[in-house]
Short mmCIF file of C-alpha atoms (C1' of nucleotides) in Angstrom, two decimals:
data_model
loop_
_atom_site.label_atom_id
_atom_site.label_comp_id
_atom_site.label_asym_id
_atom_site.label_seq_id
_atom_site.Cartn_x
_atom_site.Cartn_y
_atom_site.Cartn_z
CA VAL C 24 41.00 83.19 33.34
CA LEU C 25 44.35 81.60 31.78
CA THR C 26 44.14 83.75 28.73
CA TRP C 27 43.92 86.69 30.75
CA HIS C 28 47.03 85.80 32.51
CA LEU C 29 48.77 85.12 29.40
CA LYS C 30 47.59 88.38 28.00
CA LEU C 31 48.88 90.28 30.98
CA ALA C 32 52.27 88.69 31.14
CA PRO C 33 55.06 91.25 29.96
CA VAL C 34 55.49 90.10 26.18
CA ASN C 35 58.77 89.84 25.03
CA ILE C 36 59.13 90.42 21.36
CA GLY C 37 62.58 90.55 19.57
CA GLY C 38 64.23 90.97 22.92
CA VAL C 39 62.46 94.25 23.76
CA ARG C 40 60.22 93.75 26.96
CA THR C 41 56.93 95.35 26.29
CA GLU C 42 54.29 95.82 29.08
CA PRO C 43 50.59 95.54 28.11
CA LYS C 44 49.43 99.16 28.25
CA LYS C 45 45.99 99.60 30.05
CA SER C 46 45.37 95.91 30.29
CA ARG C 47 45.94 96.27 33.97
CA TYR C 48 42.60 97.75 34.12
CA HIS C 49 41.09 94.06 34.22
CA HIS C 50 43.68 92.47 36.27
CA GLY C 51 42.56 88.83 35.65
CA ASP C 52 43.80 87.27 38.71
CA LEU C 53 43.45 90.02 41.40
CA ARG C 54 42.12 87.67 44.05
CA ASN C 55 45.29 85.63 43.92
CA ALA C 56 47.59 88.71 43.28
CA LEU C 57 46.25 90.25 46.49
CA ILE C 58 46.61 87.03 48.68
CA ALA C 59 50.21 86.63 47.39
CA ALA C 60 50.80 90.20 48.35
CA GLY C 61 49.24 89.51 51.56
CA GLY C 62 51.67 86.65 52.00
CA GLU C 63 54.64 88.93 51.42
CA LEU C 64 53.40 91.46 53.79
CA ALA C 65 53.01 88.86 56.34
CA GLU C 66 56.39 87.59 55.94
CA GLN C 67 58.02 91.14 56.24
CA GLY C 68 55.92 92.50 58.99
CA GLY C 69 53.88 89.59 60.45
CA PRO C 70 49.76 89.34 60.44
CA GLY C 71 49.48 93.07 61.65
CA ALA C 72 51.13 94.25 58.33
CA VAL C 73 48.40 92.49 56.10
CA THR C 74 45.96 95.36 55.43
CA VAL C 75 43.72 95.74 52.61
CA ARG C 76 45.31 98.94 51.51
CA ALA C 77 48.79 97.58 51.56
CA ALA C 78 47.88 94.32 49.61
CA ALA C 79 46.17 96.40 47.03
CA ARG C 80 49.29 98.79 46.70
CA ALA C 81 51.40 96.08 46.30
CA ALA C 82 49.35 94.49 43.58
CA GLY C 83 49.29 97.90 41.81
CA VAL C 84 45.56 98.57 42.28
CA SER C 85 43.39 100.78 44.08
CA ALA C 86 42.40 99.88 47.64
CA THR C 87 38.71 99.59 46.64
CA ALA C 88 39.39 97.18 44.18
CA ALA C 89 40.10 94.72 46.70
CA TYR C 90 36.33 94.78 47.74
CA ARG C 91 35.40 92.95 44.63
CA HIS C 92 37.22 89.91 45.61
CA PHE C 93 36.96 89.99 49.72
CA ALA C 94 34.11 91.07 51.75
CA GLY C 95 36.60 92.86 54.07
CA HIS C 96 39.72 92.86 55.86
CA ASP C 97 38.78 89.81 57.72
CA GLU C 98 38.33 87.78 54.60
CA LEU C 99 41.62 88.75 53.20
CA LEU C 100 43.42 87.74 56.39
CA GLN C 101 41.91 84.38 56.35
CA ALA C 102 42.76 83.73 52.69
CA VAL C 103 46.32 84.65 53.43
CA ARG C 104 46.22 82.39 56.67
CA GLU C 105 45.22 79.37 54.58
CA GLN C 106 47.91 79.93 52.16
CA ALA C 107 50.39 80.29 54.96
CA ILE C 108 49.06 77.04 56.54
CA ARG C 109 49.47 75.02 53.40
CA ALA C 110 53.06 76.48 53.05
CA VAL C 111 53.86 74.90 56.28
CA GLY C 112 52.62 71.52 55.19
CA ARG C 113 54.63 71.86 52.12
CA ALA C 114 57.79 72.33 54.24
CA MET C 115 56.85 69.22 56.06
CA VAL C 116 56.27 67.19 53.11
CA ARG C 117 59.70 68.48 51.64
CA ARG C 118 61.70 67.07 54.65
CA LEU C 119 59.68 63.89 54.40
CA ALA C 120 60.50 63.72 50.78
CA ALA C 121 64.11 64.42 51.34
CA LEU C 122 64.26 61.75 54.19
CA GLU C 123 63.03 59.13 51.65
CA ASP C 124 65.57 60.12 49.08
CA VAL C 125 68.34 59.59 51.57
CA GLU C 126 66.92 56.22 52.93
CA ALA C 127 66.54 54.94 49.45
CA GLY C 128 70.16 56.00 48.61
CA ARG C 129 68.98 58.51 46.12
CA ALA C 130 70.76 61.47 47.78
CA PRO C 131 74.67 61.90 47.75
CA GLY C 132 76.40 62.33 51.11
CA ALA C 133 76.73 66.03 50.57
CA ALA C 134 72.96 66.62 49.82
CA ARG C 135 72.30 64.33 52.66
CA GLN C 136 74.37 66.39 55.20
CA ALA C 137 73.01 69.76 53.74
CA ALA C 138 69.46 68.62 54.19
CA GLN C 139 70.12 67.80 57.69
CA VAL C 140 67.89 64.63 57.19
CA GLY C 141 70.55 62.36 58.87
CA PRO C 142 69.03 59.51 60.93
CA GLY C 143 69.57 61.10 64.11
CA PRO C 144 70.72 59.21 67.13
CA ALA C 145 71.27 55.72 66.32
CA GLY C 146 68.09 53.42 67.13
CA ARG C 147 65.68 55.88 65.97
CA SER C 148 63.33 53.60 63.98
CA PRO C 149 62.03 54.44 60.41
CA ALA C 150 58.54 55.47 61.50
CA MET C 151 60.44 57.98 64.26
CA ARG C 152 62.57 59.23 61.60
CA ARG C 153 59.64 60.11 59.57
CA MET C 154 58.08 61.77 62.62
CA ALA C 155 61.24 63.73 63.39
CA ALA C 156 61.41 64.74 59.69
CA ILE C 157 57.87 66.39 59.62
CA GLY C 158 58.79 68.02 62.91
CA ARG C 159 61.90 69.46 61.33
CA GLY C 160 59.99 70.72 58.23
CA TYR C 161 57.60 72.59 60.60
CA ILE C 162 60.62 74.31 62.36
CA ASP C 163 62.34 74.96 59.19
CA PHE C 164 59.57 76.93 57.78
CA ALA C 165 59.15 78.94 61.03
CA LEU C 166 62.91 79.98 60.80
CA ALA C 167 62.81 80.62 57.20
CA GLU C 168 59.65 82.33 57.20
CA PRO C 169 59.00 83.86 60.73
CA GLY C 170 56.37 86.04 59.35
CA LEU C 171 54.33 83.71 57.57
CA PHE C 172 54.54 81.18 60.25
CA ARG C 173 53.21 83.71 62.60
CA MET C 174 50.56 84.38 60.10
CA ALA C 175 49.48 80.74 59.95
CA PHE C 176 48.88 80.13 63.44
CA ASP C 177 48.13 83.45 65.41
CA CYS C 178 44.43 83.25 65.16
CA VAL C 179 43.78 85.77 67.87
CA ALA C 180 40.23 86.30 66.91
CA LYS C 181 39.16 83.60 64.80
CA PRO C 182 40.03 80.22 66.36
CA GLU C 183 38.38 78.30 63.46
CA LEU C 184 40.38 75.19 62.79
CA LEU C 185 42.83 74.55 59.92
CA PRO C 186 41.63 74.57 56.51
CA GLY C 187 41.75 71.02 55.28
CA GLY C 188 43.53 72.03 51.95
CA PRO C 189 46.43 69.62 51.41
CA PRO C 190 49.13 69.50 52.58
CA ASP C 191 47.36 69.86 55.94
CA PRO C 192 50.04 69.82 58.79
CA SER C 193 47.87 68.29 61.27
CA ALA C 194 47.05 65.40 58.90
CA LEU C 195 50.68 64.92 58.23
CA LEU C 196 51.22 64.68 61.79
CA ALA C 197 48.36 62.46 62.71
CA GLN C 198 49.56 60.04 59.80
CA SER C 199 52.95 60.02 61.19
CA LEU C 200 51.56 59.10 64.55
CA ASP C 201 49.44 56.47 63.06
CA GLU C 202 52.56 54.93 61.37
CA LEU C 203 54.34 54.62 64.97
CA VAL C 204 51.14 52.68 66.39
CA ALA C 205 51.47 50.30 63.33
CA ALA C 206 55.05 49.84 63.75
CA GLY C 207 54.25 48.99 67.46
CA GLU C 208 56.26 51.83 68.85
CA LEU C 209 53.54 53.69 70.18
CA THR C 210 50.52 52.18 72.19
CA PRO C 211 47.14 52.84 71.27
CA GLN C 212 46.38 54.47 74.61
CA ARG C 213 49.28 57.01 74.32
CA ARG C 214 48.39 57.61 70.52
CA ALA C 215 45.14 59.19 72.06
CA GLY C 216 45.77 63.10 72.39
CA ALA C 217 49.34 62.63 71.19
CA ASP C 218 48.73 64.80 68.31
CA LEU C 219 48.13 67.69 70.35
CA VAL C 220 51.32 66.97 72.61
CA ALA C 221 53.58 66.50 69.76
CA TRP C 222 52.34 69.54 68.24
CA ALA C 223 52.66 71.62 71.05
CA VAL C 224 56.09 70.71 71.69
CA VAL C 225 57.44 71.54 68.24
CA HIS C 226 55.22 74.73 68.10
CA GLY C 227 56.56 75.98 71.24
CA LEU C 228 60.11 75.60 69.95
CA ALA C 229 59.43 77.01 66.75
CA VAL C 230 57.65 80.09 68.64
CA LEU C 231 60.46 80.61 71.06
CA LEU C 232 62.98 80.48 68.46
CA THR C 233 61.15 82.94 66.01
CA GLN C 234 59.05 84.99 68.04
CA GLY C 235 60.04 84.85 71.64
CA PRO C 236 63.22 86.02 73.57
CA LEU C 237 65.28 83.53 71.82
CA THR C 238 65.12 84.94 68.59
CA GLU C 239 68.79 85.59 68.20
CA LEU C 240 70.00 82.45 69.64
CA PRO C 241 73.31 81.23 67.86
CA ALA C 242 72.57 78.82 65.21
CA ALA C 243 74.52 75.94 66.94
CA GLU C 244 72.64 76.13 70.08
CA ARG C 245 69.46 76.62 68.17
CA GLU C 246 70.23 73.26 66.14
CA GLN C 247 71.11 71.45 69.58
CA ALA C 248 67.78 72.57 70.87
CA ILE C 249 65.87 71.16 67.76
CA GLU C 250 67.55 67.84 67.98
CA GLN C 251 67.16 67.66 71.74
CA THR C 252 63.52 68.43 71.24
CA LEU C 253 62.72 65.93 68.62
CA GLN C 254 64.68 63.68 70.99
CA LEU C 255 62.28 64.42 73.86
CA VAL C 256 59.23 63.69 71.86
CA ALA C 257 60.70 60.46 70.45
CA ILE C 258 61.50 59.33 74.12
CA GLY C 259 58.49 60.78 75.77
CA LEU C 260 56.07 59.08 73.48
CA THR C 261 57.65 55.63 73.34
CA ALA C 262 59.54 54.99 76.32
CA PRO C 263 57.85 53.19 79.00
CA ALA C 264 56.43 55.17 81.74
CA VAL Y 9 56.06 109.36 97.07
CA LEU Y 10 54.12 107.55 99.55
CA THR Y 11 52.50 110.55 101.11
CA TRP Y 12 51.35 111.47 97.47
CA HIS Y 13 49.69 108.09 97.50
CA LEU Y 14 47.92 108.57 100.81
CA LYS Y 15 46.90 112.08 99.79
CA LEU Y 16 45.32 110.72 96.79
CA ALA Y 17 43.78 107.92 98.00
CA PRO Y 18 39.80 108.62 98.57
CA VAL Y 19 39.26 109.90 102.28
CA ASN Y 20 36.33 108.22 103.97
CA ILE Y 21 35.16 110.87 106.55
CA GLY Y 22 32.16 109.87 108.62
CA GLY Y 23 30.94 107.36 106.28
CA VAL Y 24 30.92 110.09 103.62
CA ARG Y 25 33.40 109.23 100.65
CA THR Y 26 35.46 112.52 99.49
CA GLU Y 27 37.34 112.50 96.31
CA PRO Y 28 40.30 114.78 96.68
CA LYS Y 29 39.31 117.68 94.53
CA LYS Y 30 41.90 118.60 92.05
CA SER Y 31 44.70 116.88 93.51
CA ARG Y 32 44.69 114.70 90.50
CA TYR Y 33 46.67 117.37 88.80
CA HIS Y 34 49.74 115.90 90.15
CA HIS Y 35 49.05 112.36 90.20
CA GLY Y 36 51.74 111.21 92.25
CA ASP Y 37 52.37 107.55 90.88
CA LEU Y 38 51.49 108.04 87.26
CA ARG Y 39 54.09 105.83 86.06
CA ASN Y 40 52.94 102.90 87.91
CA ALA Y 41 49.23 103.61 86.93
CA LEU Y 42 50.14 103.72 83.19
CA ILE Y 43 52.05 100.42 83.33
CA ALA Y 44 49.03 98.86 85.24
CA ALA Y 45 46.60 100.41 82.93
CA GLY Y 46 48.52 99.08 80.03
CA GLY Y 47 48.47 95.61 81.61
CA GLU Y 48 44.78 95.65 81.67
CA LEU Y 49 44.61 96.68 78.07
CA ALA Y 50 46.98 93.91 77.25
CA GLU Y 51 44.89 91.49 79.06
CA GLN Y 52 41.72 92.65 76.91
CA GLY Y 53 43.19 93.15 73.59
CA GLY Y 54 46.67 91.64 73.51
CA PRO Y 55 49.96 93.55 73.00
CA GLY Y 56 48.55 95.63 70.01
CA ALA Y 57 45.94 97.24 72.45
CA VAL Y 58 48.81 98.86 74.65
CA THR Y 59 48.88 102.32 73.29
CA VAL Y 60 50.14 105.41 74.89
CA ARG Y 61 46.86 107.24 74.25
CA ALA Y 62 44.69 104.34 75.63
CA ALA Y 63 46.83 103.84 78.60
CA ALA Y 64 46.63 107.53 79.50
CA ARG Y 65 42.89 107.55 78.93
CA ALA Y 66 42.73 104.56 81.07
CA ALA Y 67 44.95 106.49 83.90
CA GLY Y 68 42.39 109.56 83.47
CA VAL Y 69 45.29 111.47 82.18
CA SER Y 70 45.84 113.28 78.87
CA ALA Y 71 48.23 111.38 76.38
CA THR Y 72 50.83 113.88 76.98
CA ALA Y 73 51.24 113.26 80.32
CA ALA Y 74 52.77 110.03 79.71
CA TYR Y 75 55.85 111.25 78.08
CA ARG Y 76 57.04 112.63 81.37
CA HIS Y 77 57.48 109.02 82.40
CA PHE Y 78 58.20 107.18 79.26
CA ALA Y 79 60.37 108.31 76.34
CA GLY Y 80 57.89 106.65 73.86
CA HIS Y 81 55.54 103.87 73.01
CA ASP Y 82 58.29 101.40 73.18
CA GLU Y 83 59.40 102.07 76.55
CA LEU Y 84 55.92 101.70 77.99
CA LEU Y 85 55.46 98.52 76.11
CA GLN Y 86 58.71 97.19 77.73
CA ALA Y 87 57.60 98.10 81.06
CA VAL Y 88 54.28 96.45 80.64
CA ARG Y 89 56.10 93.48 79.28
CA GLU Y 90 58.31 93.13 82.26
CA GLN Y 91 55.33 93.35 84.54
CA ALA Y 92 53.79 90.66 82.73
CA ILE Y 93 56.63 88.32 82.90
CA ARG Y 94 56.85 88.80 86.72
CA ALA Y 95 53.08 88.02 86.80
CA VAL Y 96 53.84 84.52 85.07
CA GLY Y 97 56.56 83.98 87.62
CA ARG Y 98 54.13 84.62 90.51
CA ALA Y 99 51.81 82.02 88.91
CA MET Y 100 54.41 79.48 89.01
CA VAL Y 101 55.41 80.31 92.53
CA ARG Y 102 51.63 80.01 93.63
CA ARG Y 103 51.50 76.43 92.36
CA LEU Y 104 54.72 75.44 93.72
CA ALA Y 105 53.45 76.81 97.23
CA ALA Y 106 50.29 75.06 96.87
CA LEU Y 107 52.08 71.73 96.12
CA GLU Y 108 54.24 72.07 99.18
CA ASP Y 109 51.03 72.92 101.30
CA VAL Y 110 49.59 69.47 100.02
CA GLU Y 111 52.69 67.69 100.50
CA ALA Y 112 53.09 68.98 104.00
CA GLY Y 113 49.46 68.06 104.86
CA ARG Y 114 48.68 71.47 105.25
CA ALA Y 115 45.84 71.77 102.61
CA PRO Y 116 42.27 69.91 103.10
CA GLY Y 117 41.43 67.47 100.55
CA ALA Y 118 38.90 69.69 98.90
CA ALA Y 119 41.43 72.40 98.48
CA ARG Y 120 43.97 70.04 97.19
CA GLN Y 121 41.52 68.82 94.39
CA ALA Y 122 40.47 72.32 93.72
CA ALA Y 123 44.05 73.66 93.25
CA GLN Y 124 44.78 70.30 91.02
CA VAL Y 125 48.17 69.98 92.57
CA GLY Y 126 47.51 66.27 92.95
CA PRO Y 127 50.63 64.23 92.89
CA GLY Y 128 50.01 63.20 89.24
CA PRO Y 129 50.73 59.68 87.82
CA ALA Y 130 51.88 57.35 90.55
CA GLY Y 131 55.75 57.19 90.71
CA ARG Y 132 56.22 60.78 89.86
CA SER Y 133 59.07 61.85 92.42
CA PRO Y 134 59.20 65.04 94.58
CA ALA Y 135 61.51 66.82 92.25
CA MET Y 136 59.45 65.87 89.23
CA ARG Y 137 56.22 67.01 91.07
CA ARG Y 138 57.63 70.55 91.59
CA MET Y 139 58.67 70.58 88.01
CA ALA Y 140 55.11 69.68 86.87
CA ALA Y 141 53.93 72.19 89.37
CA ILE Y 142 55.76 75.21 87.76
CA GLY Y 143 54.69 73.88 84.33
CA ARG Y 144 51.01 73.88 85.55
CA GLY Y 145 51.53 77.51 86.75
CA TYR Y 146 52.68 78.54 83.47
CA ILE Y 147 49.91 77.26 81.68
CA ASP Y 148 47.60 78.41 84.27
CA PHE Y 149 48.52 81.85 83.83
CA ALA Y 150 48.21 81.66 80.00
CA LEU Y 151 44.55 80.20 80.32
CA ALA Y 152 43.63 82.83 83.09
CA GLU Y 153 45.24 85.86 81.48
CA PRO Y 154 45.92 84.99 77.86
CA GLY Y 155 46.43 88.81 76.64
CA LEU Y 156 48.92 89.19 79.51
CA PHE Y 157 50.69 86.01 78.55
CA ARG Y 158 51.00 87.05 74.96
CA MET Y 159 52.20 90.42 76.18
CA ALA Y 160 54.99 88.69 78.32
CA PHE Y 161 56.43 86.70 75.66
CA ASP Y 162 55.64 88.20 72.13
CA CYS Y 163 58.71 90.37 71.63
CA VAL Y 164 58.36 90.67 67.98
CA ALA Y 165 60.49 93.46 67.57
CA LYS Y 166 62.82 93.38 70.70
CA PRO Y 167 64.33 90.03 71.43
CA GLU Y 168 65.87 91.22 74.80
CA LEU Y 169 66.02 88.46 77.24
CA LEU Y 170 63.71 88.38 80.08
CA PRO Y 171 64.13 90.97 82.90
CA GLY Y 172 65.91 89.37 85.99
CA GLY Y 173 63.08 90.71 88.57
CA PRO Y 174 61.57 88.15 90.70
CA PRO Y 175 60.12 85.92 90.28
CA ASP Y 176 61.87 85.27 87.10
CA PRO Y 177 60.23 82.38 85.27
CA SER Y 178 63.25 81.16 83.50
CA ALA Y 179 65.10 81.18 86.98
CA LEU Y 180 62.35 78.86 88.56
CA LEU Y 181 62.68 76.51 85.76
CA ALA Y 182 66.60 76.28 85.89
CA GLN Y 183 66.26 75.72 89.67
CA SER Y 184 63.83 73.16 89.18
CA LEU Y 185 66.09 71.37 86.68
CA ASP Y 186 68.81 71.67 89.01
CA GLU Y 187 66.78 69.67 91.74
CA LEU Y 188 66.12 66.77 89.08
CA VAL Y 189 69.77 66.75 88.64
CA ALA Y 190 70.41 66.72 92.56
CA ALA Y 191 67.92 63.99 92.97
CA GLY Y 192 69.83 61.72 90.63
CA GLU Y 193 66.91 61.72 88.14
CA LEU Y 194 68.40 63.91 85.37
CA THR Y 195 71.86 63.27 84.02
CA PRO Y 196 74.24 66.29 83.84
CA GLN Y 197 74.47 65.62 80.08
CA ARG Y 198 70.94 65.89 79.67
CA ARG Y 199 70.56 68.93 82.01
CA ALA Y 200 72.52 70.79 79.62
CA GLY Y 201 69.80 72.52 77.25
CA ALA Y 202 67.03 71.17 78.98
CA ASP Y 203 65.85 74.57 80.11
CA LEU Y 204 65.01 75.38 76.59
CA VAL Y 205 63.50 72.26 75.76
CA ALA Y 206 61.30 72.18 78.66
CA TRP Y 207 60.09 75.86 78.14
CA ALA Y 208 59.30 75.11 74.55
CA VAL Y 209 57.08 72.16 75.47
CA VAL Y 210 54.92 74.07 77.98
CA HIS Y 211 55.14 77.16 75.97
CA GLY Y 212 53.76 75.57 72.91
CA LEU Y 213 51.06 74.08 74.70
CA ALA Y 214 49.90 77.27 76.21
CA VAL Y 215 50.07 79.04 72.92
CA LEU Y 216 47.95 76.52 70.99
CA LEU Y 217 45.57 76.67 73.77
CA THR Y 218 45.34 80.39 74.20
CA GLN Y 219 46.12 81.88 70.90
CA GLY Y 220 46.19 79.24 68.32
CA PRO Y 221 43.48 77.17 66.67
CA LEU Y 222 42.78 75.33 69.67
CA THR Y 223 41.49 78.17 71.62
CA GLU Y 224 37.95 76.62 72.12
CA LEU Y 225 38.97 73.15 73.22
CA PRO Y 226 36.69 71.61 75.80
CA ALA Y 227 38.06 71.81 79.34
CA ALA Y 228 38.21 68.15 79.68
CA GLU Y 229 40.38 67.60 76.54
CA ARG Y 230 42.48 70.66 77.67
CA GLU Y 231 43.04 69.02 80.87
CA GLN Y 232 44.02 65.96 79.46
CA ALA Y 233 46.44 67.51 77.04
CA ILE Y 234 47.97 69.32 79.83
CA GLU Y 235 48.71 66.42 82.07
CA GLN Y 236 49.85 64.26 79.02
CA THR Y 237 52.33 67.24 78.08
CA LEU Y 238 53.55 67.25 81.53
CA GLN Y 239 54.16 63.71 81.51
CA LEU Y 240 56.03 63.59 78.10
CA VAL Y 241 58.44 66.13 79.63
CA ALA Y 242 58.76 63.75 82.66
CA ILE Y 243 59.32 60.70 80.55
CA GLY Y 244 61.51 62.54 78.09
CA LEU Y 245 63.92 64.06 80.32
CA THR Y 246 64.34 61.12 82.79
CA ALA Y 247 63.74 57.88 80.93
CA PRO Y 248 66.79 56.15 79.34
CA ALA Y 249 67.29 56.65 75.72
"C1'" DT D 16 57.21 131.52 109.48
"C1'" DG D 17 56.63 134.18 104.82
"C1'" DT D 18 57.81 135.06 100.34
"C1'" DA D 19 60.07 134.75 95.52
"C1'" DC D 20 61.00 131.78 92.35
"C1'" DA D 21 62.74 127.54 89.94
"C1'" DT D 22 60.96 123.09 88.47
"C1'" DC D 23 57.94 119.71 88.06
"C1'" DA D 24 54.01 117.31 86.18
"C1'" DG D 25 50.28 117.86 84.14
"C1'" DT D 26 47.00 120.64 80.04
"C1'" DG D 27 44.85 120.75 75.27
"C1'" DA D 28 45.56 121.83 70.35
"C1'" DA D 29 47.85 120.14 66.62
"C1'" DC D 30 50.55 117.79 63.13
"C1'" DG D 31 50.65 113.95 59.87
"C1'" DC D 32 49.92 109.12 59.11
"C1'" DG D 33 47.48 104.64 57.48
"C1'" DC D 34 43.66 102.24 58.38
"C1'" DG D 35 38.71 100.24 56.88
"C1'" DT D 36 35.15 101.29 54.40
"C1'" DT D 37 31.55 103.69 51.26
"C1'" DC D 38 30.27 106.30 47.54
"C1'" DA D 39 29.29 107.57 42.71
"C1'" DC D 40 31.81 106.81 38.84
"C1'" DT D 41 33.75 104.53 34.19
"C1'" DG D 42 35.87 101.94 31.07
"C1'" DA D 43 36.50 96.99 29.34
"C1'" DT D 44 34.46 92.62 28.68
"C1'" DG D 45 31.35 89.47 27.31
"C1'" DT D 46 26.62 88.40 25.24
"C1'" DA D 47 22.17 88.41 22.62
"C1'" DC D 48 20.34 89.17 18.44
"C1'" DT P 21 29.98 89.36 11.35
"C1'" DG P 22 28.20 94.01 13.55
"C1'" DT P 23 25.99 96.30 17.07
"C1'" DA P 24 23.25 97.34 21.56
"C1'" DC P 25 23.65 96.82 25.97
"C1'" DA P 26 24.25 94.52 30.63
"C1'" DT P 27 27.66 93.31 33.80
"C1'" DC P 28 31.79 93.35 35.51
"C1'" DA P 29 36.20 94.85 37.57
"C1'" DG P 30 38.29 98.57 38.11
"C1'" DT P 31 38.89 104.14 39.74
"C1'" DG P 32 39.65 108.21 42.78
"C1'" DA P 33 37.71 111.05 46.36
"C1'" DA P 34 36.02 111.16 50.74
"C1'" DC P 35 34.37 109.61 55.42
"C1'" DG P 36 35.68 109.00 60.51
"C1'" DC P 37 39.09 106.70 63.48
"C1'" DG P 38 43.00 106.14 66.60
"C1'" DC P 39 47.46 106.49 66.56
"C1'" DG P 40 52.33 108.50 68.27
"C1'" DT P 41 54.42 112.58 68.84
"C1'" DT P 42 55.29 117.80 69.33
"C1'" DC P 43 54.30 122.31 71.12
"C1'" DA P 44 53.57 125.96 73.82
"C1'" DC P 45 51.42 126.62 78.00
"C1'" DT P 46 49.98 126.55 83.18
"C1'" DG P 47 49.01 125.28 87.58
"C1'" DA P 48 51.03 122.95 91.61
"C1'" DT P 49 55.05 121.60 94.51
"C1'" DG P 50 59.29 122.24 96.72
"C1'" DT P 51 63.10 125.10 98.19
"C1'" DA P 52 66.19 128.98 99.28
"C1'" DC P 53 66.51 132.91 102.03
#
DNA sequence: TGTACATCAGTGAACGCGCGTTCACTGATGTAC
DNA sequence: TGTACATCAGTGAACGCGCGTTCACTGATGTAC
């Protein structure tokens, strides 16, 4: 498979770019190419834009060829969705890593500011900062790739749960909540069901900001809303009733 | 217009139901009929199911006829959306009214229980109970009419803000937050931006429960999640940081 | 009250589009001997 | 190492579908005299 890949890549000989002539016949990695194309379609036009024909077109292949790799439209959609969910997880992990860099003093001040991973309001604990970071990552992704975000969680017909492939957004959240319990900041009673609630809060904000009537909210207000929302979770989970 | 309506209604003479023969030619209220049909289509298949042709079909009219009342597909969609948003507002008002009945002792215990408008956790203030009631109403609607709910807030292309027609969901929320401030339970500083945050929380839950991967969550867990979420807002908004 | 006529609100045929999917096919690849 | 052949991964034409929208039209309604 890898050799195919290499064979298909444009060859650069003596500075002249040479496309392999008819070797497109056997594409070699069409399944992944179709999924990638589907991701781009989703990013540009939402889940509705992910069609068998369009994906095949984008991959430079006849529509029929897609049926060698997917039983039908639904299966392609599912594959693109799984890819999108993993991308969300990656965005969350990215924020988490940036936070760790800052905390360990590995990030210069400018990068720290640019990454918007400041410690937040004074008194936010390490575990809570991590929690806020993954929430940030989630919203980051929604803002940066609204179409893909939509693709990830708009399971109109198929309510199947998330794929487990890492990084799994819901696993990251669960882990973060467990840390809060371990740190003694979240009682075990309130830990139960907290996954869903915390997810709902961040998801709601992401949806409103990217698909809802608040799509064009000015950046400053948007930023304030994000910080306020993360703060609401922090207080709501840990403050005494 | 009203006379048309009367003329078109089935006439009941001596127990025999008589449809007016060809008076369907001039429908008389086609615009509203198309919007209503669009609402039903949205409820069954989401916003994507709201097409000019399908609405006309459902109204018993040729597709072309719709163009006498709407400039095109977009305008029909917008009208159906406005109707859906008002329906959300009505669901919120309904909960509010039920709560008031209970508080005034006008509702018998059974109805009280059936309406699920109990006072919630001990110590929830009157203003907070009202706040929880409108949140409940919002989620009620999403669960009862997921397709219409989707129609109401899925403004992919047109991020125009909500129509002001009463009852306006966002106005109800703003009013409720103002009450919390008046009651001294929410500081004016935290009141700022609270609309968006509170909306995001409830919206996120509604979306996850009806369109997301949690569509098939058992009712008991769902109920717990709703109560927990409302509690998170209550604590998060009013507890000291 | 009757009549001529403008306007209004429908009709059905037709257009071009993109879709999912099936079909018979064909050329390239990999393998057994 | 060569060769025959099965299999694999593509092709393009075609199907039927529902869509938005335009067109010329027609019958019902409302109005001026």
